[in-house]
Amino acid sequence: MAEHAPALETGVLAEDRIAVATQWQLMWWRFRKHRLAVGGTIVLIAFYLVALFADFFAYVDPLESEAQRSLMAPQRIHWFDEGSFKPYVYALTGTRDPLTFKRVYVPDTSKKIPITFFARGEPYLLLGFIPSDRHLIGVEGAKAGESLFLMGTDMQGRDLWSRLMHATRTSMTIGLVSVALSLVLGVVLGGISGYFGGLVDTVIQRIIEILRSIPTIPLWMGLAAALPADWDVVKVYFAITIIISLIGWTELARVVRGRFISLKEEDFVMAAELLGCSKARIIFRHMVPSFISHIIAATTLAIPAIIISETSLSFLGLGLRPPAISWGVLLQDAQNIQALVISPWLLYPSFAVIIAVLAFNFMGDGIRDAADPYL
Amino acid sequence: MVAYVVRRLLLAVLTVWAISVLSFMIIHLPPGDYVTSYIASMSASGSAVSEGEANALREQLGLDKPITVQYAKWMGLMLQGNFGMAMEWGRPVSDVIGDRLTLTMVISVAAIVFTWALALPIGIYSAVYPYSVMDYVFTFVGFIGLAIPGFLLALVVMYVGFAWFGANVGGLFSPDFVEASWSMAKVWDLTKHLPIPAVVLGVAGTAQLIRIMRSNLLDELRKPYVMTARARGLSEYRVVMRYPVRVALNPFVSTIGYLLPYVVSGSIIVSLVLSLPTVGPLLLKALIAQDMFLAGTIVLLLGVMTVIGTFISDLLLMWVDPRIRLGRQ
Amino acid sequence: MQYDTKALLSVRNLRTSFFQDEGTTKAVDGASFDVFPGKTLGIVGESGCGKSVTAQSILRIVDHPGRIVEGEIVLTRADGSQTDLVKLKPNSREIRSIRGGDIGLIFQEPMTSFSPVHTVGAQLIEAVLLHSAVGRREARRRGIEALRSVGIPKPERRIDEYSFELSGGLRQRAMIAVALSCDPRLLIADEPTTALDVTTQAQILDLLRGIQQERGMAIMLITHNLGVVAEMADDVVVMYLGRVVEQGNVDDIFHDPKHPYTKALLQSIPSIESVPRVKLPTISGSIPHPFNRPKGCPFHPRCASSMAGRCDTEDPLLQAVGEGRKASCFLYQ
């Protein structure tokens, strides 16, 4: 109906453009209007860039520890050196506090260490196979590992910024892998349940209800604790994703099932059946395109929960374990309140979690509204 | 109506059974059993356990029989109310769990009450005055609430309490009441300590419920019966509160069923951070030590309590929605 | 403004618009008519011509973002005094006592006009309690009487049932009972029979007619069904795109329509007497988009007698074209 057209553009000419636009074009136009969603998407692209090029964004080996440098505060960056834009930091000299005998780092105002962008630093493999040694930030005339601590250091003296960059890579990708698994399970089981109905539907429905009534964290804790302690990082990574998706698929299955049930009654499905289309053809060629946008929306909205789950599990020490680095692993250091009070920067990784989750929620909301504003 | 109750009851029983199987399976997934880790911890502290001793221990704990038999034994004991021995502690499981399970449910229910008390009025307001300044504020705060995992909020709260007030805001009791037996004074002490855990646990659920209430109510407000009510001469307040809110309440009530597992789940981690004497910290220790009876019982009991809560919410829904009461789909 | 002092309700120059981000819709664009006690006024027109918004404007229940922009709606109260409904504060006590008290309203879709979680009786009794100073028991008694008076069998049982337990015809009767429960002097019926099958339709119309004769109540009947108008109305108002295009006595309108739109409407009714195997005449074109109203006379793009140069530039006014008849067309101006 013409009434809906003006929401996208005004004018009579716009109506014609809308009449011939594809489903995806319509969705895109609607999505564009949702400023929060667009903002969220930009943020997420930034996050994934960091995930992809983590080594570039970091300036030091995230695993390199130096007990002497434990729990250093974030350095202040001075942006202007005598009027011109030349960012620098002060070198740090370590002295021993006479009262507590703890090592304390004090900025040495006589030694300015300039910061450069795209500086040379430690070598690494970009995208896994291109050798490079350029990093986003670096220092001139000194080793980054000894002088640059943008976010401070943790208990073991490891640079928090570099660790955060690598953690972003792990946490953001676990979400993707896990949701892919949930998607497959959800679509297959939800689809079977919705399309065939009857006993199959009842059984799968009950299973979903049972899974939803079980408190998830104790279950995950149990499953995660069951993983052998001697498994390597990669194995644990995949095991955790599988565990999380084993419960997460229920939400997607419900959405898919709901769509199938309502679509089954549509006249165009009956028309296809009367034409003699095979069941597979009806499902994939006729029904699926109707709700694929809803699936995308539901999937996007499922990712934040997965990220929070992984972060929670790793925080408990039951998820990813060191030397793996994820947001949850970083936050483990913050468990100790006394340590936290002295070094609040240990909590900074939580901002990454919050922003990522918010961004996914905004983007997912935008996609859902764009797919069907009348939902 | 009876059919509905019977169906939900059957489902509840089925869920409990599924949980029991799952929890039992979980405990048996790790290679080795309690005796293996017992030996490991013994040798770490210097003493050795001979093979004969190990086998005797196994027999004593019934660990040498096939899984199905062990499960049957376990379930049999459970149903009699005998939850077995917590092997690490050397005391009956029921002793070790003690108050903790009740306290877990207390803070979970408190969280839900908090969630409801906040989500209902804010949701109604946001729907009646959509796109207003306050609506945007609430939406924004709600989003933040959704994005912050419970344990993170708990950490921040602890930090703020420590750093700014020098106080330890964790725990459920003041120092003098921790070991005391139950009395009105202790109950009052508990109530004084409830707000922080309840808020921390409830924030995420509140954000979700506000969104649900807002969108449901927005839908209902557009329906003809609202206009009819207005046309009868009702005041605006009554028009909104008596009719669309009442209808929008139905899906709201049904969300308790899924809120409870979520909150109970979250309480595990939050209670670790806030050092609450609930089931959470106990479960973690039990899992790490592979104490089968203790861990399995905790997971099972948590599940059972949750299922009971869900069932109660189903009954509540039936009471609230005449369409279910009268058997209409 | 000249008001016919015998009229129960006088609407003059009513303009109600909806202000949205995408544009402004003039739902009612200058409507004027009178409703007389004991008589039925039929308001007829296609969907989207502003009939329902007119009814909502009278009761001041137009949904946001709609607003009455201009005009007067003068109601003659039981004590003879006159109140301009437009000037009343929205949702004030006064307009609320008029709603349901002096003026009753029934809607098209009885299923969705009742709350799904309250009994029919609860909504009925609520209306009674609102407009009369009686206790609960008396209100319930009156409620049962109201249900009986609209022909619902076993009203003392039905009053405690939910709307989804009643059949379509009973639901509509129940809605009429609620609207009539406080003895209004004017009943606005917005498409009361559109959702019903023909037999039930006839019963409901009979019911309305009976009640009108019994109580001397005025009825404002809004519909797009010319057959219903022919059967029920004493006077007719034809609306198009928010304006009154023709007005008059029902016989005159049907046997001697003046406005081209009215003529085309009447021609498009299938009839036993029409010539067989001849295409049913329809009105060419379609209703313009509310944001794209044509300049000049709103009907001119579809009018067979449109005069270039005049109809597409100037707005015709509603003027007399005969005894007790008005039309807004340049053919007569």
Short mmCIF file of N, CA and C in Angstrom, two decimals, chain C residues 46 240 260-268 280-287 299 302-304:
data_model
loop_
_atom_site.label_atom_id
_atom_site.label_comp_id
_atom_site.label_asym_id
_atom_site.label_seq_id
_atom_site.Cartn_x
_atom_site.Cartn_y
_atom_site.Cartn_z
N GLU C 46 -16.37 6.31 0.29
CA GLU C 46 -15.42 5.20 0.20
C GLU C 46 -14.50 5.18 1.42
N TYR C 240 -16.21 12.84 0.33
CA TYR C 240 -15.11 12.41 -0.52
C TYR C 240 -13.86 13.16 -0.09
N PRO C 260 -21.53 14.74 -9.32
CA PRO C 260 -21.06 13.65 -10.19
C PRO C 260 -20.59 12.43 -9.41
N TYR C 261 -20.01 12.67 -8.24
CA TYR C 261 -19.53 11.52 -7.45
C TYR C 261 -20.71 10.68 -6.98
N THR C 262 -21.73 11.33 -6.47
CA THR C 262 -22.92 10.61 -6.01
C THR C 262 -23.53 9.84 -7.17
N LYS C 263 -23.60 10.51 -8.32
CA LYS C 263 -24.16 9.84 -9.49
C LYS C 263 -23.36 8.60 -9.83
N ALA C 264 -22.05 8.73 -9.84
CA ALA C 264 -21.21 7.59 -10.21
C ALA C 264 -21.35 6.46 -9.19
N LEU C 265 -21.42 6.82 -7.90
CA LEU C 265 -21.60 5.80 -6.86
C LEU C 265 -22.88 5.01 -7.09
N LEU C 266 -23.96 5.75 -7.35
CA LEU C 266 -25.24 5.08 -7.50
C LEU C 266 -25.26 4.22 -8.75
N GLN C 267 -24.55 4.69 -9.77
CA GLN C 267 -24.52 3.91 -11.01
C GLN C 267 -23.76 2.61 -10.83
N SER C 268 -22.82 2.60 -9.88
CA SER C 268 -21.97 1.41 -9.77
C SER C 268 -22.58 0.32 -8.91
N LEU C 280 -20.33 -3.31 -15.63
CA LEU C 280 -20.77 -2.48 -14.51
C LEU C 280 -19.94 -1.20 -14.51
N PRO C 281 -20.59 -0.07 -14.53
CA PRO C 281 -19.81 1.17 -14.56
C PRO C 281 -19.08 1.36 -13.23
N THR C 282 -17.80 1.72 -13.32
CA THR C 282 -17.04 2.03 -12.12
C THR C 282 -16.52 3.43 -12.23
N ILE C 283 -16.02 3.93 -11.13
CA ILE C 283 -15.44 5.27 -11.15
C ILE C 283 -14.00 5.14 -11.60
N SER C 284 -13.64 5.81 -12.66
CA SER C 284 -12.29 5.64 -13.19
C SER C 284 -11.27 6.22 -12.21
N GLY C 285 -10.06 5.73 -12.32
CA GLY C 285 -9.00 6.25 -11.46
C GLY C 285 -9.11 5.65 -10.07
N SER C 286 -8.31 6.14 -9.15
CA SER C 286 -8.38 5.67 -7.77
C SER C 286 -8.21 6.85 -6.83
N ILE C 287 -8.48 6.60 -5.58
CA ILE C 287 -8.39 7.67 -4.59
C ILE C 287 -6.94 8.14 -4.51
N PHE C 299 -12.37 15.83 -6.43
CA PHE C 299 -12.84 14.75 -7.27
C PHE C 299 -12.49 14.93 -8.74
N ARG C 302 -11.17 12.38 -11.45
CA ARG C 302 -11.95 11.19 -11.79
C ARG C 302 -13.33 11.56 -12.30
N CYS C 303 -13.58 12.86 -12.47
CA CYS C 303 -14.94 13.30 -12.74
C CYS C 303 -15.19 13.33 -14.24
N ALA C 304 -16.34 12.79 -14.64
CA ALA C 304 -16.67 12.80 -16.07
C ALA C 304 -17.05 14.19 -16.53
#
